[in-house]
Each structure stands twice: as C-alpha cells, then as structure tokens.
Coordinates of C-alpha atoms in Angstrom, one line a residue:
X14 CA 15.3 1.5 -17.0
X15 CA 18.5 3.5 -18.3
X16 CA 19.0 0.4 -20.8
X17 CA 15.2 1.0 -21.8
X18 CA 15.3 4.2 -22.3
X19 CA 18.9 4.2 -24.4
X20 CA 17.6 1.5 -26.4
X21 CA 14.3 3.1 -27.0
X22 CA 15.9 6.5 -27.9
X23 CA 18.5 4.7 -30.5
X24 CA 15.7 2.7 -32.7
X25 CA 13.3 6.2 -32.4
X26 CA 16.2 8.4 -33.5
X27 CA 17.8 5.8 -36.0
X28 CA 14.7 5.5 -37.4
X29 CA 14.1 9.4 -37.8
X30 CA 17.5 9.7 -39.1
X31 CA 16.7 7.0 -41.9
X32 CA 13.6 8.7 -42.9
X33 CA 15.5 11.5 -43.0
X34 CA 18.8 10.3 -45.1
X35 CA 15.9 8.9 -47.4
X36 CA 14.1 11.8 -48.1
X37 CA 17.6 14.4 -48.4
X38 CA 19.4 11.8 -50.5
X39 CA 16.1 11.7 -52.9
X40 CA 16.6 15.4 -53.0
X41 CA 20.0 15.6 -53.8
X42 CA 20.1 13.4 -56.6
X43 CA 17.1 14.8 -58.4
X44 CA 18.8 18.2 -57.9
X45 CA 22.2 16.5 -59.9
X46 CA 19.8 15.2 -62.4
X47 CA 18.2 19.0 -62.8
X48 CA 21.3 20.5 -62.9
X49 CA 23.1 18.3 -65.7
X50 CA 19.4 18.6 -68.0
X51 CA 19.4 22.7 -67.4
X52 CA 22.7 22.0 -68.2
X53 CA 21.8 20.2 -71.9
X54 CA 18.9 22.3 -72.8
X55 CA 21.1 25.4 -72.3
X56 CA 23.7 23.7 -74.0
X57 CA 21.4 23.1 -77.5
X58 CA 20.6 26.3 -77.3
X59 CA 23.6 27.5 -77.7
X60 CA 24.6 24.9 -80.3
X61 CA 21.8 25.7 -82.4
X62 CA 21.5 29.2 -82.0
X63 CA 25.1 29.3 -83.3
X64 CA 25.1 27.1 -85.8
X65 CA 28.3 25.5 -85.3
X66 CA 29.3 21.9 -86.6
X67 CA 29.7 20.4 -83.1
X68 CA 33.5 20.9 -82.9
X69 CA 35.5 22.5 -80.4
X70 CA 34.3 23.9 -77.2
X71 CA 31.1 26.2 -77.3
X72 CA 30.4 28.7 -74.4
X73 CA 27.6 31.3 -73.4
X74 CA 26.0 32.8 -70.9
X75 CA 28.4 31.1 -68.4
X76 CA 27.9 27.6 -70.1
X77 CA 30.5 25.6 -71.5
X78 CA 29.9 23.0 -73.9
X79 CA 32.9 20.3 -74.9
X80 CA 33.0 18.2 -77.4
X81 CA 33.0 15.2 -75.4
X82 CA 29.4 15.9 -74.5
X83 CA 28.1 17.5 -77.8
X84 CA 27.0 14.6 -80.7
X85 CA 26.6 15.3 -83.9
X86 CA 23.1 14.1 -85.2
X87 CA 22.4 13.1 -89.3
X88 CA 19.8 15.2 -90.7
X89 CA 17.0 12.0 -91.7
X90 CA 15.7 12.6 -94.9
X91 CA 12.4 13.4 -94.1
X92 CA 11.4 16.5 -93.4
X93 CA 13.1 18.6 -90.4
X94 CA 11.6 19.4 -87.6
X95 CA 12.3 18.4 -84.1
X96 CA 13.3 15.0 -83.0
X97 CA 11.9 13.3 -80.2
X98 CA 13.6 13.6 -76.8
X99 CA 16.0 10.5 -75.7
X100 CA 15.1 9.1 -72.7
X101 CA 17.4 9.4 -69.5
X102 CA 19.6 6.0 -69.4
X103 CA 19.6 4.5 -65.6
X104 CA 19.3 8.2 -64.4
X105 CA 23.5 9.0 -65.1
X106 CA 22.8 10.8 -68.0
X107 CA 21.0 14.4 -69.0
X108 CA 20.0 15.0 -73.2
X109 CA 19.1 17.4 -75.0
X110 CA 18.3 18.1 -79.1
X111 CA 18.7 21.2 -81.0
X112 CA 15.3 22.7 -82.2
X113 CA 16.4 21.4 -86.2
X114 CA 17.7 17.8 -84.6
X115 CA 21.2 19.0 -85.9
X116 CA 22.5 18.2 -82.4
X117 CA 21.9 16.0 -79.6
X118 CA 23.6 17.1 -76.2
X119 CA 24.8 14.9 -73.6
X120 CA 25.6 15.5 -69.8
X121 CA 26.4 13.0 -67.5
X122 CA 25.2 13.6 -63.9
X123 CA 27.8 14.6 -61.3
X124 CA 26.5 13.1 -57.8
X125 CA 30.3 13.8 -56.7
X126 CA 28.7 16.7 -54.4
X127 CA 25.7 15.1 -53.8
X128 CA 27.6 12.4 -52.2
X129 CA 29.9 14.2 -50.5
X130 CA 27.0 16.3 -48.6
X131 CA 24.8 12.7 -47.9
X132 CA 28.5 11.4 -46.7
X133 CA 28.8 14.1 -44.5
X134 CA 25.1 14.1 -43.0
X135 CA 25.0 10.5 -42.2
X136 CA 28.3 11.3 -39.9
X137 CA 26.4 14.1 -37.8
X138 CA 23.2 12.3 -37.7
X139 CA 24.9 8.9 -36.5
X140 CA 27.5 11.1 -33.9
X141 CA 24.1 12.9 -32.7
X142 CA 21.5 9.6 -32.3
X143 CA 25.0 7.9 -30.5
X144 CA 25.5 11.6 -28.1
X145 CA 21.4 11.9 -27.7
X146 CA 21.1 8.4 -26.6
X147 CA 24.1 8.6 -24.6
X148 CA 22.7 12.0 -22.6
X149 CA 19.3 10.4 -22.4
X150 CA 20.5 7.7 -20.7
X151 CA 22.6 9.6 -18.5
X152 CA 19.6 12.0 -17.4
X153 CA 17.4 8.4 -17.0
X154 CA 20.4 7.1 -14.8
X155 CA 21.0 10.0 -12.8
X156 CA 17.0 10.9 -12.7
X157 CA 16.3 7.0 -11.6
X158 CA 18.9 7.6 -9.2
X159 CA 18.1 10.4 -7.4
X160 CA 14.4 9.2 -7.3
X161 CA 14.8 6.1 -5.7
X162 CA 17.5 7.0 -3.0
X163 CA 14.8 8.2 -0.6
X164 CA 13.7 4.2 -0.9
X165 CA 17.0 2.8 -0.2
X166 CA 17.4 5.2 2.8
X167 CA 14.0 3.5 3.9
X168 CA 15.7 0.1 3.1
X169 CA 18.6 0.3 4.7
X170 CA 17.1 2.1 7.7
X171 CA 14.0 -1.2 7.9
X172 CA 16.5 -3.0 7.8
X173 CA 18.1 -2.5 10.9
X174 CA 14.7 -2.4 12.8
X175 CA 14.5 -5.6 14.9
X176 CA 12.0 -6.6 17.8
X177 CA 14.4 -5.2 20.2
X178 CA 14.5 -1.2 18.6
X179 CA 10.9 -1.0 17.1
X180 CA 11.0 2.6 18.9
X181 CA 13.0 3.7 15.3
X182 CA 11.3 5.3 12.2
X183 CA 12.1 5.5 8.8
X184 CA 13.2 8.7 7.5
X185 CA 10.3 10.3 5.4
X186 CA 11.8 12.5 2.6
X187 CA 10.7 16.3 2.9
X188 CA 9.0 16.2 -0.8
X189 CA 5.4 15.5 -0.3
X190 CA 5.1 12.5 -3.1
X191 CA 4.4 8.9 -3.0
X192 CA 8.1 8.1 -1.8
X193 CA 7.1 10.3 1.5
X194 CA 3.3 8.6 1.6
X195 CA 5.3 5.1 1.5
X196 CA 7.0 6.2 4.2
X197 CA 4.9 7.8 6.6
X198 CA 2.2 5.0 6.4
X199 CA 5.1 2.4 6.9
X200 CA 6.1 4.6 10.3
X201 CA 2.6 4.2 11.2
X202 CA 2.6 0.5 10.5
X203 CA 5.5 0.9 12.9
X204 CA 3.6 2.4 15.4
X205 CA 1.1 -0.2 15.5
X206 CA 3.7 -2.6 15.8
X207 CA 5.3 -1.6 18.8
X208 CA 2.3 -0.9 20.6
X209 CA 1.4 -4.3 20.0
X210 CA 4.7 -6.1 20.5
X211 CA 4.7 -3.7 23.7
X212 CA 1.3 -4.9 24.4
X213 CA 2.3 -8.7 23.9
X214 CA 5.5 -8.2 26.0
X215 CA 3.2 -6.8 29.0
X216 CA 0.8 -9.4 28.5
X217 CA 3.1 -12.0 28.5
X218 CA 4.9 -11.1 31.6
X219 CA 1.5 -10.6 33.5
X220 CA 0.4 -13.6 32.4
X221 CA 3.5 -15.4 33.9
X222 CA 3.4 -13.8 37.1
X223 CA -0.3 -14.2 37.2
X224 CA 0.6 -17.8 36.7
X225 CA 3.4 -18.7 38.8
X226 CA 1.8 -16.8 42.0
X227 CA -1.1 -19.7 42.4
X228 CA 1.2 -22.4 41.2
X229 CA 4.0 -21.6 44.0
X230 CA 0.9 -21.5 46.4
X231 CA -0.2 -24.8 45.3
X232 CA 2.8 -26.3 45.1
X233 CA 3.9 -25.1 48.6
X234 CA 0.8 -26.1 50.5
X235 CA 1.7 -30.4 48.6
X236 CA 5.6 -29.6 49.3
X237 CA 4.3 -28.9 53.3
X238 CA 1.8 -31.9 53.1
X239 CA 3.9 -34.1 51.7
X240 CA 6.8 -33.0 54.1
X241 CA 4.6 -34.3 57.4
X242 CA 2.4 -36.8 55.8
X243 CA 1.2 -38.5 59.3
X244 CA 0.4 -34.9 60.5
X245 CA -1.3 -32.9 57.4
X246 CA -5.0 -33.0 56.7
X247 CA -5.3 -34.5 53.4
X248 CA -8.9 -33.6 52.9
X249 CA -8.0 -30.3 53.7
X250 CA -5.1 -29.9 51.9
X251 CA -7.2 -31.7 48.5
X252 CA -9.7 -29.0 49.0
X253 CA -7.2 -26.4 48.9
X254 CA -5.7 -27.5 46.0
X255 CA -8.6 -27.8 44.0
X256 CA -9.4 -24.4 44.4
X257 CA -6.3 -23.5 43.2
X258 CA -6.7 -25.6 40.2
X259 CA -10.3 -24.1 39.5
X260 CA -8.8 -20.6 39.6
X261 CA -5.5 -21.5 37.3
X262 CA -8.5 -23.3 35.0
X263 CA -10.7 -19.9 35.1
X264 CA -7.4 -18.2 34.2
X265 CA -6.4 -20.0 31.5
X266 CA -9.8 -20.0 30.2
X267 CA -9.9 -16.2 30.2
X268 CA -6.9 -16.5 28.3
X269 CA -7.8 -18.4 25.7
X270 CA -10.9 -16.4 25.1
X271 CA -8.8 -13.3 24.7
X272 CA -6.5 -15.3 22.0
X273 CA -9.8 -16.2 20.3
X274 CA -11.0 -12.4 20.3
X275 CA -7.9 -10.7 19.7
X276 CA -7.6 -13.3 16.5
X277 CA -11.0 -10.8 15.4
X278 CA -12.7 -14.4 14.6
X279 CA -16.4 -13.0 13.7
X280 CA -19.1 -14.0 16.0
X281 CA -21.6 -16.2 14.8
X282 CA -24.2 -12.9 14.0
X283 CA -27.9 -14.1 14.7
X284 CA -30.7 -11.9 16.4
X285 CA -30.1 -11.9 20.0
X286 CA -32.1 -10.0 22.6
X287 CA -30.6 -7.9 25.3
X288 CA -33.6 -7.7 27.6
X289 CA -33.8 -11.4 27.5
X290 CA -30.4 -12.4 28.5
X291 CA -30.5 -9.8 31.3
X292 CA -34.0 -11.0 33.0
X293 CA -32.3 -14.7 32.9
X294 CA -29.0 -13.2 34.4
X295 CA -31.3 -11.6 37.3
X296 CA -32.9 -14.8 37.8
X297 CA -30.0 -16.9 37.8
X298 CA -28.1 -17.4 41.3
X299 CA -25.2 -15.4 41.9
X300 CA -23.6 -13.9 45.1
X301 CA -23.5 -10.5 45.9
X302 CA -26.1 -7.7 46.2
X303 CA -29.5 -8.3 44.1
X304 CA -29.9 -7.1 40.2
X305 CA -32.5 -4.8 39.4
X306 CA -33.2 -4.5 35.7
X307 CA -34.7 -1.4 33.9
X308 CA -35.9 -2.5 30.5
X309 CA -39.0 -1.4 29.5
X310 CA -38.7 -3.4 25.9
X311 CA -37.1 -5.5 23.8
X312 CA -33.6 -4.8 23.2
X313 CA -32.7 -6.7 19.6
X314 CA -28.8 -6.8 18.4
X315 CA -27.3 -8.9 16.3
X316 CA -24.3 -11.1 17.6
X317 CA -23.1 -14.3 19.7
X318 CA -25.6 -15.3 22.6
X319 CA -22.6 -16.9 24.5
X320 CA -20.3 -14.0 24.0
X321 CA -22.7 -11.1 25.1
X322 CA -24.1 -13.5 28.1
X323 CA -20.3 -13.4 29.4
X324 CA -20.2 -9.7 28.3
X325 CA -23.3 -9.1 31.0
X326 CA -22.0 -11.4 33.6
X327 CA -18.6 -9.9 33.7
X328 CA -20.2 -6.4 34.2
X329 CA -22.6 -7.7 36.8
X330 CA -20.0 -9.7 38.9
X331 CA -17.4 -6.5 38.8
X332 CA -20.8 -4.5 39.6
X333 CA -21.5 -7.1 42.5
X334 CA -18.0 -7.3 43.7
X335 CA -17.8 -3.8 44.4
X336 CA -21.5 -2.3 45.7
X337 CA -22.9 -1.8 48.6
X338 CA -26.6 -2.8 48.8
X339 CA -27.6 -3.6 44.8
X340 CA -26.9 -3.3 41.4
X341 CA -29.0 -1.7 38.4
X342 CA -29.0 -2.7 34.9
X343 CA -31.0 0.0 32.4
X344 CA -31.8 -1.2 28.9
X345 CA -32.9 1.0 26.2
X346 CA -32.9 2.0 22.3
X347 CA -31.8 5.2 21.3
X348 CA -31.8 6.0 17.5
X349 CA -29.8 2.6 15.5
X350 CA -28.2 1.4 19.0
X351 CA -29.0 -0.5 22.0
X352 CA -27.5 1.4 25.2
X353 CA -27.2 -1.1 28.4
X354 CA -26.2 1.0 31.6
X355 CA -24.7 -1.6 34.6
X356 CA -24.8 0.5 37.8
X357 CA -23.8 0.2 41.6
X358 CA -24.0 1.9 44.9
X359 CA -20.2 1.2 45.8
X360 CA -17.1 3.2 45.9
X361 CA -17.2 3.8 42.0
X362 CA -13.4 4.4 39.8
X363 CA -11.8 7.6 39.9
X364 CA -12.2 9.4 36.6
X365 CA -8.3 8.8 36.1
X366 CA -8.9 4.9 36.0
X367 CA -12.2 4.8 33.5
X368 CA -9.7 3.7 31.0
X369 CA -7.4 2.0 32.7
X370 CA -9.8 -0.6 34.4
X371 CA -10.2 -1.9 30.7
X372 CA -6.5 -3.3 31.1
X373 CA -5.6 -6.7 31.7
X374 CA -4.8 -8.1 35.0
X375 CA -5.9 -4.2 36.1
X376 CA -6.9 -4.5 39.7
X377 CA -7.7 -1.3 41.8
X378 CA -6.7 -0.6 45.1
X379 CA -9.4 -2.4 46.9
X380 CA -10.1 -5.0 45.0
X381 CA -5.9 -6.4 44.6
X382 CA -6.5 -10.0 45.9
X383 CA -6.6 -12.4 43.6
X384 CA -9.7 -14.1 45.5
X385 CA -11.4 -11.8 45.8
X386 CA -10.4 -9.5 42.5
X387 CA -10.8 -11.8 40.1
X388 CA -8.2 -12.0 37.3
X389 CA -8.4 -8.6 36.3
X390 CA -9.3 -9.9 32.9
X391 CA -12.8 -9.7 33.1
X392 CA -13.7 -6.0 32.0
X393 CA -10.8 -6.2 29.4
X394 CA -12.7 -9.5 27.8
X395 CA -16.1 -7.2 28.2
X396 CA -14.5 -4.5 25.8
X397 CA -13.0 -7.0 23.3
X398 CA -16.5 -8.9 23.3
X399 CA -17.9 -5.3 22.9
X400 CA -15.6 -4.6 20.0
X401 CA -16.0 -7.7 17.8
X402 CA -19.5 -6.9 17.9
X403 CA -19.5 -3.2 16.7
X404 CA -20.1 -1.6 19.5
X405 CA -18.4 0.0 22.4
X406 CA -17.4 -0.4 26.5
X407 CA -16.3 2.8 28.7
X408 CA -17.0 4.1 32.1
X409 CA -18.8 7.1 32.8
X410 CA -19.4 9.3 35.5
X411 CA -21.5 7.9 38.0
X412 CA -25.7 9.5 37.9
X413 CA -27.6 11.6 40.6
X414 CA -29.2 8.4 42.0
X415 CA -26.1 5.8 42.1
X416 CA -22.8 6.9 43.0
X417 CA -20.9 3.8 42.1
X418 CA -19.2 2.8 39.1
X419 CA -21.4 3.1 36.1
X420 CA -20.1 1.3 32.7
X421 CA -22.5 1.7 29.6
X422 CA -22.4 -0.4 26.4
X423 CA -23.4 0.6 23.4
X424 CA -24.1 -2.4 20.4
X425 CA -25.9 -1.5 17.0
X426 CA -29.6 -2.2 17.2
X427 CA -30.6 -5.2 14.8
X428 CA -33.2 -4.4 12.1
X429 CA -36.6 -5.4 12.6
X430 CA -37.4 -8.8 11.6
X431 CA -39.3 -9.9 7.9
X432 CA -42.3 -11.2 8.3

C-alpha cells in the first residue's frame, strides 16, 4: 500500500508539475519575445523621430539602440510610405520599421532570464514531487501501521489459542470500528467453541464410563462362567449377557441418533399429525401406568414421523418411569403452534433440575440405575428432536390436578392443506 500510494502520488504530481513547466515556460518566452518587439518599436521611434543615419548608438526615454541592431533600409523608388512589417524568423528575433521605411530595427530575443527562472522552477518542483511523495508515503506507512497493529495483536494472540486454553480471548481494541467488531465476534466464536469442545469433552468421557460400566459387567459374569465351566449355568449366564448386549445396543443407538441430530441434518418435512401418533402410542403396549390422551382435534405439524414418534415415546416412558397411578398427554393448537403437555402423578423435578434433566446421561436421585434409569439420554434426544424441528422442550411447574413432572412441547403448526 505505501508503494501504491508513492507511486500514485509521483505520476499525479509529475504530471501537475509538467502541465505546469508547460504552461510557465510558454509564458516566459512570449514575455522575451514582447519585451525584445517593445523593445524595436520604441527603438524606430526613436530612429525616426530623430532622423539620424543609423550610425552610432541612439538612446531615449531609457532605450538604447546600437548599431549592431539598427539596419539601414534603401528608400525604393516608389513612393514612400510605410513598409510592410518583417516577419519574426523562428521566434529569436524582434523587427521593427521606421514610419518613412528609412530604418528597419532588429532585436534578438534574450531567453537568458527566461531560462534561468524555468531552470530554477523545474529544481523546486522535482525536490517538492520527490519530498511530497516521500511524506505521503511515510504518513501511508505509519497510517497502515498503526491501523493494522490491533490485527496482529489478534494474530499473534489466535495464535497461541490451542484446544487445551480455549478459556483465552483476543484483545478487542478500545476504538469502536471494524478492527474491534472483528474482534469481539471472533471472542464470541470463541465462546461457542469452548462450550462445545467442553461439551464434547463431557460427552465423551460419559459416554466411556457409560460404556465401560456394562462391558466390565458383562465381561465379569463370562470371566466367572468360564472360570467354573462344569458349575455355571450357561443358559443363565446367555440370558444375562444378552441383556447386557441389548442395553450397550440401545446405548449406542442413542448415540448415533444424537451424532445424526447434532450434525442439524433436516428432517424429511412432510405433514404429520400429532393427535394421531399419540392415540397409536396409547394403544400400543408399554409397561407402566396407563396413557390418557386429551386431544380434542387434529394436531398438524410439519416434520419426521419417526423422529416425533421417538420424541413422544421418550416423554411417555420418562412419564411412565416415574408416576404413580397414570400418565396424561394434552394436545392442543394455540395461535401458529401445536402445544403437547406429557403429565404424571409422581414425585415431579425440583425447579433447580428443569434444565438440567435435558443433559446427557442426567439421572436424578431416584431414578440412578442404569436398569431402571435408562441412559439418561432420552430427554436430551427429545430436546434435539424438538430443535431440529423448530420448536421447543422445557419443564414446567407441575398444574393443580397433577403434581408430577410436567414437560410441554411446543412445534409450529403446519398450514392447512390445498385442496
């Protein structure tokens, strides 16, 4: 950019300075071509208003006249009267002829001065286009410089970030410009980072341990068999391990429908009806306490049929794991949205753990066993089903009639259908 703007500033100011040279240096020499002709006229003035022969040196009114420039003209024959002007000769040269044509007057032009001053000009203006260009690309270097050290701060400073400090931020400059937006949106970018490599780190290690705690089992129950094979009850000890494996499957399962939602793949949007899935969920077999439904009307939304059927079943088997005599579901339409209410009669979540039951591998107090809590993915793949499909998960406090837990869902109604 300094190179730019020095090489920009020398053509812009050579080329003013040309224009400029052109136009004084015109000047100059018409003025030495002015000055020699007032100089002739004045001169055959004199010559004929004294009526000398041409000879010697001839002065008046602060004019002097040699000889060397005064030349005698013959009288022609004809009558007198005044002789036609000679013509300049390539510009050197001023004349001039008496009123009778007795004398024709000479002056060369001096362009000594004229010279001298253009001489003299051309040295300032090429010592000011070199100086201006040299202080405009100082002020570019120095402006640049100053202007872009708030991004190497930010460069040297991301550069240091790894996985292992993503706590650090990038200084944001106390100027409220575009160097200061850049940095404030890359700290948030940071933010968003760390939360999620947090997030993955978590993940990760609650995935191992929820991992490794049914393998050791499994593989503790074989190393037992195996140890007294005449003794152990294979049947038995097949059984067990099968239902092991079928846990580790629904684990891994879970899993890999998490990777698929957290990947925000979009669901395969067709009209689905709320009301509908939830009278076949009531009607299919489960064990637990009974469903009623509330749902006086259809209930259209637009998303996945297999995704919002394991939205409702997860909500109905955490419903069913932890009530007491039934659970209600409530479907209705309020404004643009479909509200579905999943309601039970049990011990309910303390209003400090409405958020946190959303978690993965979250298990409350009473429900810690891993046969009888589940994964403790199941709400958390509730919410991310929820989220892919515009709407929204929480826990509320529970109503006047139910004094359970009471999770509503909230999914963007679908427009009525052409006809």
């Amino acid at each position: 950019m300094t190179l730019a703007v020095a090489a920009v500033l020398t053509v812009a100011l050579a080329a003013g300075a040309a224009v400029l040279v052109a136009t004084v240096r015109a000047d100059l020499w018409q003025s030495a071509r002015d000055s020699s002709q007032r100089q002739a006229d004045q001169a055959a003035a004199l010559l004929d208003h004294a009526g000398r022969d041409g000879a010697g040196t001839y002065t008046g009114d602060g004019i002097e006249v040699s000889e060397a420039v005064v030349e005698l003209v013959p009288v022609p024959d004809t009558a007198p009267g005044p002789s036609p002007e000679p013509k300049a000769t390539g510009g050197t040269t001023a004349y001039s002829s008496s009123a009778d044509g007795r004398y024709l007057v000479r002056s060369p032009v001096d362009f000594t001065a004229a010279q001298d001053t253009l001489h003299g000009m051309l040295v300032l203006l090429a010592a000011g286009v070199l100086l201006t260009a040299l202080l405009g690309a100082l002020l570019t270097w120095v402006t640049v410089g100053r202007s872009l050290a708030p991004v190497e701060a930010l460069r040297r400073e991301a550069a240091e970030i790894t996985a292992n400090d993503l706590h650090r931020r990038l200084p944001v400059p106390a100027v409220r410009d575009e160097i200061s937006c850049l940095a404030t949106t890359l700290n948030h970018t940071l933010d968003r980072l760390d939360r999620a490599v947090t997030r993955l780190r978590t993940f990760t290690g609650d995935v191992s341990h929820e991992l490794r705690s049914p393998l050791t089992v499994l593989r503790t129950r074989l190393e037992l068999a195996l140890a007294r094979p005449d003794s152990a009850n294979w049947p038995r000890v097949a059984a067990e391990a099968l239902e092991d494996t079928g846990r580790l499957q629904d684990l891994v399962g879970d899993l890999l429908l998490l990777a698929r939602l957290d990947a925000h793949h979009e669901p395969h949007h067709r009209r689905v009806d709320l009301t509908l899935l939830a009278q076949d969920l009531a009607r299919g077999p489960g064990t637990g306490p009974p469903l009623d439904l509330d749902a006086p009307g259809p209930a259209p939304v637009h998303g996945n049929a297999a995704q919002l059927t394991r939205l409702l079943t997860n909500l109905t088997e955490n419903a069913r794991r932890h009530a007491a005599t039934g659970v209600r579901i409530r479907i209705t339409t309020q404004g643009d949205g479909v509200v579905l209410e999943v309601t039970d009669d049990g011990p309910g979540i303390p209003a400090e753990d409405r958020e946190r039951v959303f978690d993965r591998f979250t298990r409350l107090d009473d429900a810690r066993t891993r046969r009888d809590g589940g994964t403790g993915l199941g709400l958390a793949i509730a919410r991310s089903i929820a989220t892919a499909h515009g709407g929204t998960l929480t826990a509320r406090a529970p109503g006047n009639t139910w004094g359970g837990a009471r999770l509503v869902l909230r999914l963007p109604k679908a427009p009525p259908s052409p006809h």
